[in-house]
Coordinates of C-alpha atoms in Angstrom, one line a residue:
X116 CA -43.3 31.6 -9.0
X117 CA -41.9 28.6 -10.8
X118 CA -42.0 27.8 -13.8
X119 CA -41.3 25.7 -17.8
X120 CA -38.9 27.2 -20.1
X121 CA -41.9 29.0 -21.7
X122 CA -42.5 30.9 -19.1
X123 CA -46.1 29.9 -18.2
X124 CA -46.8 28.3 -15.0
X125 CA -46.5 24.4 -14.4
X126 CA -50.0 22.6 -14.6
X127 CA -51.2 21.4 -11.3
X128 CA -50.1 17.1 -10.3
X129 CA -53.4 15.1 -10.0
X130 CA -53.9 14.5 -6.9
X131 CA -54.2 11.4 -4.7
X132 CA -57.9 11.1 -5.2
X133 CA -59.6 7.8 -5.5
X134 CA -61.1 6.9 -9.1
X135 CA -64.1 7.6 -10.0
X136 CA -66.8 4.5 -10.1
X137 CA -68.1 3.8 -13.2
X138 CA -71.4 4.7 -14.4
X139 CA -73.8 1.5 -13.8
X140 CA -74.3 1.2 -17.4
X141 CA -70.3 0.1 -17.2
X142 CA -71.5 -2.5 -15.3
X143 CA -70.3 -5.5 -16.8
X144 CA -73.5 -7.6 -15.1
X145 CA -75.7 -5.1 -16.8
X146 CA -74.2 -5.1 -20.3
X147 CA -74.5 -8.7 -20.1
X148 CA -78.2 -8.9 -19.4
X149 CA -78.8 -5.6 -22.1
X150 CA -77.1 -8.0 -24.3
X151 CA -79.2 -10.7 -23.7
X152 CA -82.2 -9.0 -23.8
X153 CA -81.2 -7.4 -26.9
X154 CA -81.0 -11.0 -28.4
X155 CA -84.4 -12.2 -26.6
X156 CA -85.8 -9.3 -28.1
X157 CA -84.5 -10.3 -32.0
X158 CA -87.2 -10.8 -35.2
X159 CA -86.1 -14.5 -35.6
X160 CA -85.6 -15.1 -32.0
X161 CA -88.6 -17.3 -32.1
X162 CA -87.7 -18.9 -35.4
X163 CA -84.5 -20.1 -34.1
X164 CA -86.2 -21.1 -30.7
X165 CA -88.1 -23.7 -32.3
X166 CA -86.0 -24.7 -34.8
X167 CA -83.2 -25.3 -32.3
X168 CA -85.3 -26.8 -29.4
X169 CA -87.1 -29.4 -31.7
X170 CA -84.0 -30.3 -33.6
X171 CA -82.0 -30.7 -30.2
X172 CA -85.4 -33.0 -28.8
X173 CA -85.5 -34.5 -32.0
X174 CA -82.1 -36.1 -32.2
X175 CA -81.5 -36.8 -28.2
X176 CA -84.9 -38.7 -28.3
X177 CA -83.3 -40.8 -31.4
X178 CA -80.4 -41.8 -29.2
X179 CA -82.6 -42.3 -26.2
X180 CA -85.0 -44.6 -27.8
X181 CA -81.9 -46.4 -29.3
X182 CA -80.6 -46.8 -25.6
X183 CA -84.1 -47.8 -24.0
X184 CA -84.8 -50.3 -26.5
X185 CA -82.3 -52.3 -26.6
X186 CA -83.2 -55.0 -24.1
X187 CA -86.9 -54.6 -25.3
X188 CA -86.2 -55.5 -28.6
X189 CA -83.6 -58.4 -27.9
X190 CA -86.1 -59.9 -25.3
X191 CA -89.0 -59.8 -28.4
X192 CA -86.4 -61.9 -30.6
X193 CA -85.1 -59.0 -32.4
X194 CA -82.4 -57.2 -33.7
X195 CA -81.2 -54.5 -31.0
X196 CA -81.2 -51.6 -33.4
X197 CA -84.8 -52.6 -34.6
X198 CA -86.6 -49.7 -32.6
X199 CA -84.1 -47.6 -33.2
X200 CA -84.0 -48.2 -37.0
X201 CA -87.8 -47.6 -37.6
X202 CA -87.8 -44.4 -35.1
X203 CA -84.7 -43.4 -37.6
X204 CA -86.5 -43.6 -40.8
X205 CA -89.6 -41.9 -38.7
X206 CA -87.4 -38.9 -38.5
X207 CA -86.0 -38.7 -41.4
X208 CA -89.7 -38.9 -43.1
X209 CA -90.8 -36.5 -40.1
X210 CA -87.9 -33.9 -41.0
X211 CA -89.4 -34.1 -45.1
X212 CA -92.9 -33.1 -43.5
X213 CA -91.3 -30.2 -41.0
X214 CA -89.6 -28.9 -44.3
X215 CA -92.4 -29.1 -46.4
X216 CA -94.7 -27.4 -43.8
X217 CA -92.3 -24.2 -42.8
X218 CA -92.1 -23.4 -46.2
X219 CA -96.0 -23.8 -47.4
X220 CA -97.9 -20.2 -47.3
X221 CA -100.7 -20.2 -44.6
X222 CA -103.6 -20.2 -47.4
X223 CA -102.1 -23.8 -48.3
X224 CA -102.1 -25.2 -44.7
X225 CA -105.8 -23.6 -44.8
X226 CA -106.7 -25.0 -47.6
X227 CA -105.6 -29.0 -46.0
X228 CA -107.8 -28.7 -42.7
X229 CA -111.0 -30.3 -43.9
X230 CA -109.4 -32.7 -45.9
X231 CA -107.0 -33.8 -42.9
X232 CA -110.2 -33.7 -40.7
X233 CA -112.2 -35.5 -42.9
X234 CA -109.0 -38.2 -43.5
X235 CA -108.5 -38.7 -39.8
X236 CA -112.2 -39.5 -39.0
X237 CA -112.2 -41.8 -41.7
X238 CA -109.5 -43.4 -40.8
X239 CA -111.0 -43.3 -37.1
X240 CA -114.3 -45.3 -37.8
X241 CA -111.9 -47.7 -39.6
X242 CA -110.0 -48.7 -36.3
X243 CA -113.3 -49.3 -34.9
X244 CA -114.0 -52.2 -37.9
X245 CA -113.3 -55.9 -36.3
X246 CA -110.3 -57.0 -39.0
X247 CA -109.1 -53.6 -39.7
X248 CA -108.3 -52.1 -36.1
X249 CA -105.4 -53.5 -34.2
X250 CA -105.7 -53.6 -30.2
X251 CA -102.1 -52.6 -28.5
X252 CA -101.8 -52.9 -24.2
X253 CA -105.9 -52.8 -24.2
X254 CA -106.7 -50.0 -26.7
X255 CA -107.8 -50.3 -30.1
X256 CA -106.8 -47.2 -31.8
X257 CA -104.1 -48.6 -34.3
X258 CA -104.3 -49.5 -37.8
X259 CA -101.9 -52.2 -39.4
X260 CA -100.4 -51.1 -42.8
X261 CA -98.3 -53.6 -43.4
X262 CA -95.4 -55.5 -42.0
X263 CA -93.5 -54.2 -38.5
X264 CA -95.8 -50.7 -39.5
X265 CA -98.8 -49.7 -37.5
X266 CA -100.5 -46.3 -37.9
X267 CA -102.6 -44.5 -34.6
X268 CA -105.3 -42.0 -36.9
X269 CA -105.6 -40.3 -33.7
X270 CA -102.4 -39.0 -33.6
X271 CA -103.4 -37.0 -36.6
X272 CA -106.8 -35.6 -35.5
X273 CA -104.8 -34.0 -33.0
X274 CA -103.6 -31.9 -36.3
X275 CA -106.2 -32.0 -37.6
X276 CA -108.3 -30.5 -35.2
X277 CA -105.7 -27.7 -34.5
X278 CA -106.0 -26.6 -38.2
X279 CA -109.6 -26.8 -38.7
X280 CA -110.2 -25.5 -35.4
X281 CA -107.9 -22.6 -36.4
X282 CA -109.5 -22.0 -39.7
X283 CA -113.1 -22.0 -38.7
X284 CA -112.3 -19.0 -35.9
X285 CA -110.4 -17.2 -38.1
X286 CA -113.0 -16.9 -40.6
X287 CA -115.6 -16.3 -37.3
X288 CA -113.7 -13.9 -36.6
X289 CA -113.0 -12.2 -40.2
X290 CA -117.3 -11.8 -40.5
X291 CA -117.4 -10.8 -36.6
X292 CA -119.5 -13.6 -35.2
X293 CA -117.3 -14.8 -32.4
X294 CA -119.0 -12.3 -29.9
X295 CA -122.4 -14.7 -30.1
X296 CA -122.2 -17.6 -28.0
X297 CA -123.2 -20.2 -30.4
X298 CA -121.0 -19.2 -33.3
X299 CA -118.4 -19.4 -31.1
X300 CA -119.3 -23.1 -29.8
X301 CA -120.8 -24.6 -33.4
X302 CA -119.7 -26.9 -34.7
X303 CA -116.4 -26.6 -33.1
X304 CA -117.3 -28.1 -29.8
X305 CA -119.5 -30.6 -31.6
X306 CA -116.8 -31.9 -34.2
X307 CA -114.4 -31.8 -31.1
X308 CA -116.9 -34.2 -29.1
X309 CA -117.2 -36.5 -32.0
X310 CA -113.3 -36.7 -32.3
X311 CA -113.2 -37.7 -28.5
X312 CA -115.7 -40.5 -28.5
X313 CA -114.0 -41.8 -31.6
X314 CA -110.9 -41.9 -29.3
X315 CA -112.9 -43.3 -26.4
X316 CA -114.4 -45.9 -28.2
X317 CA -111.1 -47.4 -28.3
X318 CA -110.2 -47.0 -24.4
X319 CA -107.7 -44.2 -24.9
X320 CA -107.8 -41.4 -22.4
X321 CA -104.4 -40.8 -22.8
X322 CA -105.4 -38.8 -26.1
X323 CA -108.5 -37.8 -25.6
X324 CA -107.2 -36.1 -22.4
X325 CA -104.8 -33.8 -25.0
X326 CA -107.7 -33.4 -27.2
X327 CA -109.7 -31.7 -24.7
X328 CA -106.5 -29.4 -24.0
X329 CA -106.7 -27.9 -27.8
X330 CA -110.2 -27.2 -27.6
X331 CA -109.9 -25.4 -24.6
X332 CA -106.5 -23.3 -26.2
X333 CA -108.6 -22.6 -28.9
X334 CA -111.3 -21.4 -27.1
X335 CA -109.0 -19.3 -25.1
X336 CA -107.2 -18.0 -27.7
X337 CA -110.8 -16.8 -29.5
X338 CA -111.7 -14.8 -26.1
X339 CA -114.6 -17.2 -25.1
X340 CA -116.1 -15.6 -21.7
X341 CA -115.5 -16.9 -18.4
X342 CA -119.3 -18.4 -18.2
X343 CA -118.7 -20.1 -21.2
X344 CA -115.2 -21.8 -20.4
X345 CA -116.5 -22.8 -17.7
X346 CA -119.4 -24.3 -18.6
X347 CA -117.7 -26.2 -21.3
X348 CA -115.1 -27.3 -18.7
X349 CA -117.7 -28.5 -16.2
X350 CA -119.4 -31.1 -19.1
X351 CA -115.5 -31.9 -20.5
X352 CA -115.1 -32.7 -16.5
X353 CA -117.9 -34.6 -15.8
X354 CA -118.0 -36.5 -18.6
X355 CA -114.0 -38.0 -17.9
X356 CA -114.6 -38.0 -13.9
X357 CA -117.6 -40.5 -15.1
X358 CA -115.3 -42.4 -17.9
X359 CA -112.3 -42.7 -14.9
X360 CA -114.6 -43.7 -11.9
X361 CA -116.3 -46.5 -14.5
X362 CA -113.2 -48.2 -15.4
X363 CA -111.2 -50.2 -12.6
X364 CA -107.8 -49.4 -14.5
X365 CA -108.3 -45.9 -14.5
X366 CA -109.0 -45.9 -11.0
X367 CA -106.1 -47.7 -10.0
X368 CA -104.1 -45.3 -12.3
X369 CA -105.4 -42.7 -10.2
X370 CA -104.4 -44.4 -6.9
X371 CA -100.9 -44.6 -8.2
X372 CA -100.4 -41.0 -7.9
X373 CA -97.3 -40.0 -5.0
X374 CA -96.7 -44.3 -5.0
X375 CA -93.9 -45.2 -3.4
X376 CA -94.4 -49.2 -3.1
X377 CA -95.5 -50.7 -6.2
X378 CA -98.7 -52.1 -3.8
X379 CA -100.9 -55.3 -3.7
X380 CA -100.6 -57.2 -6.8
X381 CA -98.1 -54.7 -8.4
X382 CA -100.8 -52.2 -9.5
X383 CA -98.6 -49.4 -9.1
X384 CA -95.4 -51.2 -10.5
X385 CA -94.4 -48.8 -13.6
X386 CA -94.7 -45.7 -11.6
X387 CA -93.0 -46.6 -8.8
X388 CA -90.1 -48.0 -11.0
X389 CA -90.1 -44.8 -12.8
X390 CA -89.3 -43.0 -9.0
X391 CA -86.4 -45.7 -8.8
X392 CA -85.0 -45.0 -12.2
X393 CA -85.3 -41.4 -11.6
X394 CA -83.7 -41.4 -7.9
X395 CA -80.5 -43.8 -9.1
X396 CA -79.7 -41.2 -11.8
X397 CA -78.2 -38.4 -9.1
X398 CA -76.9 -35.6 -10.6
X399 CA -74.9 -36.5 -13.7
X400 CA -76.6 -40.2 -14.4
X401 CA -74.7 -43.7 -14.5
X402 CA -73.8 -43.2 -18.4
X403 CA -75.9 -43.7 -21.8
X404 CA -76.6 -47.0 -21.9
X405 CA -76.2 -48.2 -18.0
X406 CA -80.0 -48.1 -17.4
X407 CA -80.8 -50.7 -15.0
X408 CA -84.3 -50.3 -15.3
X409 CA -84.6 -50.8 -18.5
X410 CA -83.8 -54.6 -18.0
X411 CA -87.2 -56.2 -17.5
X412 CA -88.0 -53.8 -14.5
X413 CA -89.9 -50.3 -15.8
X414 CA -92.3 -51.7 -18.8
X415 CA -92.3 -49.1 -21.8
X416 CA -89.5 -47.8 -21.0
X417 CA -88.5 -46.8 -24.4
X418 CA -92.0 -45.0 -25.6
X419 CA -94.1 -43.6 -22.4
X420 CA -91.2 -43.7 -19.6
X421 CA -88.4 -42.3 -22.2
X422 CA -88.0 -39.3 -19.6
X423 CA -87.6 -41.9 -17.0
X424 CA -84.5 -43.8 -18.8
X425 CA -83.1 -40.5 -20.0
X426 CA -83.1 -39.2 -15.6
X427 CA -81.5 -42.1 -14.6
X428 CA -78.5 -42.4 -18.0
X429 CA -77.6 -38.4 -18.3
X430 CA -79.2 -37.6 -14.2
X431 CA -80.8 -34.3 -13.2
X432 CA -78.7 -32.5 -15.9
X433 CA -80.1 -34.6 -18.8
X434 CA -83.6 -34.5 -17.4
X435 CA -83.1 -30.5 -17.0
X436 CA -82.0 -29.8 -20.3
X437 CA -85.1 -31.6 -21.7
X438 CA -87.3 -29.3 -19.4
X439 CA -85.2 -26.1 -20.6
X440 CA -85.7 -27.1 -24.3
X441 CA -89.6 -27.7 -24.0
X442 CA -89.8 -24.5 -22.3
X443 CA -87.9 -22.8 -24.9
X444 CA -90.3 -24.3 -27.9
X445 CA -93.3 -23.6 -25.7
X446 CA -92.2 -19.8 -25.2
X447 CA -91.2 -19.2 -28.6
X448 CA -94.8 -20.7 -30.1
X449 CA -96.7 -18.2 -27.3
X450 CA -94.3 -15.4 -28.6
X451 CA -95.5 -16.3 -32.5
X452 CA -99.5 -16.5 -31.4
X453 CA -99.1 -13.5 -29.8
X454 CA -97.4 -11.0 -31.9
X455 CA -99.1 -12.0 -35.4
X456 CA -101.5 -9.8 -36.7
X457 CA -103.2 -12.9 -38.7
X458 CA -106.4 -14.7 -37.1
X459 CA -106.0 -18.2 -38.1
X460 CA -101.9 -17.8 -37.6
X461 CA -102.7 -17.2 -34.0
X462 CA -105.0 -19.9 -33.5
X463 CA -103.0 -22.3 -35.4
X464 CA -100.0 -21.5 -33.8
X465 CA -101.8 -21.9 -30.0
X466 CA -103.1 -24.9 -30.9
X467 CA -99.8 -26.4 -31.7
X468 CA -98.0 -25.0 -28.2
X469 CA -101.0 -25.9 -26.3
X470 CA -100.7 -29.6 -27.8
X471 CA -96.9 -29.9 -27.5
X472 CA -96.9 -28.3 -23.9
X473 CA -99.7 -30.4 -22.7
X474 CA -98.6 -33.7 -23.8
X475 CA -95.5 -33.1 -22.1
X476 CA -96.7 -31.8 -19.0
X477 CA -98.9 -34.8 -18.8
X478 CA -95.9 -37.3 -19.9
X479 CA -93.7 -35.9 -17.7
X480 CA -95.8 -35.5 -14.8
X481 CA -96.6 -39.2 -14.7
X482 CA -93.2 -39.8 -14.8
X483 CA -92.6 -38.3 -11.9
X484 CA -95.4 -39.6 -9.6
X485 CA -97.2 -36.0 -9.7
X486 CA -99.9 -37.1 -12.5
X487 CA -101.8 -40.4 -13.4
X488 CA -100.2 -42.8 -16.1
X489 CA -101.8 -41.5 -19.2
X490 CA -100.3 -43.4 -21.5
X491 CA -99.4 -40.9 -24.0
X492 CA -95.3 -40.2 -25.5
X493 CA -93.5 -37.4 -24.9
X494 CA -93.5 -35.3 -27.8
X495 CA -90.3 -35.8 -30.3
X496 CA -88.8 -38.0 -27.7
X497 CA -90.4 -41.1 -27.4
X498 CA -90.4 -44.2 -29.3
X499 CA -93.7 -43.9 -31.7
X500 CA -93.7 -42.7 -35.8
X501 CA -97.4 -41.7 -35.6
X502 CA -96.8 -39.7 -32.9
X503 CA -93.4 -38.0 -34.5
X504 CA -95.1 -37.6 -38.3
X505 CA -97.7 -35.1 -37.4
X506 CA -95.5 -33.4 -34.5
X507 CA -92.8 -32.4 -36.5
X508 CA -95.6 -31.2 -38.9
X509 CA -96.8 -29.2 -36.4
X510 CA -93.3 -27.9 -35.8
X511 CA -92.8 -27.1 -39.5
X512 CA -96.3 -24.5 -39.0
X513 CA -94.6 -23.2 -36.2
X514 CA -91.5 -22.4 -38.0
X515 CA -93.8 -21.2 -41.3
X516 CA -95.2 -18.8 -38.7
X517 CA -92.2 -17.5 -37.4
X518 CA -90.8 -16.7 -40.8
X519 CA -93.7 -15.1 -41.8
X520 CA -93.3 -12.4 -39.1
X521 CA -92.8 -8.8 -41.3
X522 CA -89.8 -8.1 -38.8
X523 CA -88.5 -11.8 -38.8
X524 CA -89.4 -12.0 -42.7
X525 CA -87.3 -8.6 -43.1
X526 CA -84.5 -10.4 -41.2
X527 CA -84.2 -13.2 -43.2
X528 CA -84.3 -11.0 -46.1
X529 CA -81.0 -8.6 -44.9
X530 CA -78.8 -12.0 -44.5
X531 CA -76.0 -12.1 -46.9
X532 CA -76.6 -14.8 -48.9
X533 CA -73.3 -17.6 -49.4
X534 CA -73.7 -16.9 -52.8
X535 CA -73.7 -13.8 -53.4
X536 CA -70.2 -12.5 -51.3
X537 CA -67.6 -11.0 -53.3
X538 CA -64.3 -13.3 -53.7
X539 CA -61.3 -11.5 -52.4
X540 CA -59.2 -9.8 -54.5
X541 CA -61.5 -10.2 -57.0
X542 CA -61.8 -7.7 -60.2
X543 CA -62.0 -4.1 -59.3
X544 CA -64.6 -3.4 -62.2
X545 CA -68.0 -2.9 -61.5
X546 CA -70.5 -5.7 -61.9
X547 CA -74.2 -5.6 -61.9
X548 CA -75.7 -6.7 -58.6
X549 CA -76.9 -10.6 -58.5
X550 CA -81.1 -10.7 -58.0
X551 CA -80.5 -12.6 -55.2
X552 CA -79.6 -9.8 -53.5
X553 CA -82.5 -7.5 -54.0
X554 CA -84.2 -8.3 -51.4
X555 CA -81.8 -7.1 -49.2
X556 CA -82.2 -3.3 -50.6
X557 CA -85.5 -3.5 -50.4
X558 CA -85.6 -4.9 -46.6
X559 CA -83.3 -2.0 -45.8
X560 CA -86.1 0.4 -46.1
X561 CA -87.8 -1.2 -43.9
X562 CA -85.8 -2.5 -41.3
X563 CA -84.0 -1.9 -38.3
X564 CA -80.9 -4.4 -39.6
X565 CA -82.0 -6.5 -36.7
X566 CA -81.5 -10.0 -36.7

């Protein structure tokens, strides 16, 4: 028998066989979507959802509106940057709001719900006073505060309404009255109703229609039973099919729906030049700034048909990524209502994604020939300040909420702080730890290291 110079036989050659497959958690497909689930599944996912998504809307509305308005403003005898100029500083003030509300405790944003409700109706009856209200394409819901500014109060009952609305079920629900009926209903339908004929006084559906959509979140969110919802839905219903069947300009807003000519006497003009601006954009769009509709042709193009300007400049990739990002805020703000322990967070924070998502469902949807012209922005893109003031407010709640997650909170807490990293090569002697970094020990004990 051969054999080494030890003596001891040879060890056996491998032989020919094929290799072994690797186990499918190898699978490099696989560890790509563990990965990303891993990720989805992170404490300050949803923090960085809606910071991200309403930054990113933020900004490309800015540019958008700067784009769109250009002809507008130079046809009204202006300068070209003037809509873009006032949207500007309605950012920069929004951002100081957004700021101010992520980092305010939840007792504080409790605490401003009846005086931001009482505010806005006050400031609602005031439209309504010949002098003081200001009538803009046929509805008188603005206020003029002087100068170029103009302020729409209803834009903040929408606000308003979410954080009262949120309050007064969480304390329902604290003394466990939200299982009667009437508790449930009183006086938050009732306040609701008197915000939306405030709103209809001055003609605008648009809002009122996105009014009616928080009520019903909230009364969602609080478990109201089918018999209810419904029955609250049926008198919501018949009340607006009665307000759209009365009004010839509704109606033909309705008949406009799926237009494709822009019909006798141009009824159906804006939404069929919408279709045109969206169809020339193809995939990739003719460039910022090469809008053809925007000269003369689609009306409103930089505040209502924004999304319509943006499809035919960036195409179906610009339009996409707007849909991706609204989807992403609207996720992350379900993900926040649903995983809070905290009543009013939960209500609050419904409220605000039923608002957002609504508004640009209904927007969008007009757009694209699916929905009747409402006449509302879409949310964080569209020209408008007293549309963007409140919304990035809401945004900033959203963000509070997120943060105040224990597992996002814990998260926050674990991150090494700029300030507090060692230089290198610094002294090898032993310095007392900074108090900035205390709260790191004390998330350790409590926390997966997640983040």
């Amino acid at each position: 028998m051969s054999g080494n110079r030890t003596g001891r036989p040879s060890a056996p050659r491998a032989t020919g066989r094929p290799a072994v497959s690797s186990p499918s958690g190898d699978n490099p497909v696989r560890r790509l979507y563990t990965s990303a689930r891993r990720a989805w599944d992170r404490p300050l996912t949803a923090y960085y959802l809606i910071l991200g998504s309403s930054m990113l809307i933020t900004v490309l509305g800015i540019v958008m509106v700067y784009s769109a308005s250009q002809i507008t403003a130079l046809q009204l005898s202006l300068p070209g940057t003037y809509f873009f100029r006032k949207q500007f500083l309605a950012a920069v003030l929004g951002t100081v709001l957004l700021l101010l509300a992520s980092r305010m405790p939840s007792k504080l944003h409790r605490a401003l719900a009846y005086p931001m409700l009482l505010g806005s109706v006050f400031l609602m009856v005031l439209v309504q006073i010949p002098g003081i209200g200001v009538a803009v394409n046929g509805n008188q819901n603005w206020i003029s505060i002087g100068g170029p500014f103009q302020l729409q109060p209803s834009e903040f009952g929408k606000l308003a309404l979410v954080l009262w609305g949120a309050d007064l079920l969480a304390r329902k629900q604290d003394k466990r009255l939200l299982t009667q009926w009437k508790h449930m209903l009183v006086p938050l339908v009732p306040v609701a109703f008197m915000l939306l004929g405030l709103i209809m006084l001055g003609g605008d559906m648009g809002t009122a229609i996105i009014l009616t959509a928080i009520l019903f979140g909230l009364l969602w969110l609080a478990g109201a039973p089918t018999r209810l919802f419904a029955g609250v839905l049926a008198i919501a219903g018949t009340i607006g099919l009665m307000l759209i069947t009365t009004s010839p300009n509704r109606m033909a807003r309705l008949a406009c729906i799926g237009a494709t000519e822009p019909g006798p006497n141009d009824t159906c003009w804006q939404a069929v030049h919408g279709i045109y601006a969206l169809a020339s954009g193809g995939i990739f769009g003719s460039g910022l700034g090469a809008s053809v509709e925007k000269w003369g042709q689609l009306p409103e193009a930089h505040t209502d048909f924004i999304f319509a300007v943006t499809g035919e400049e960036l195409g179906l990739a610009g339009t996409l990524s707007v849909l991706a990002l609204f989807a992403a805020l609207g996720y992350a703000g379900i993900r926040v209502a649903g995983r809070t322990e905290d009543p009013f967070v939960r209500y609050a924070a419904g409220g605000v994604t039923t608002w957002i998502t609504a508004q640009a469902v209904i927007n969008i949807g007009a757009v694209l020939g699916l929905l009747p012209i409402a006449g509302v922005p879409l949310p964080l893109f569209s020209y408008g300040g007293s549309a963007l003031l409140p919304t990035m407010f809401a945004i900033g709640l959203l963000i509070a909420f997120a943060r105040e997650d224990p597992a996002a909170r814990a998260a926050l807490a674990m991150r090494q702080p700029r300030f507090g990293r060692k230089r290198a090569g610094g002294s090898g002697t032993s310095r007392r730890p900074r108090s900035w970094n205390t709260m790191r020990r004390r998330a350790s004990a409590r926390s997966s290291g997640e983040r």
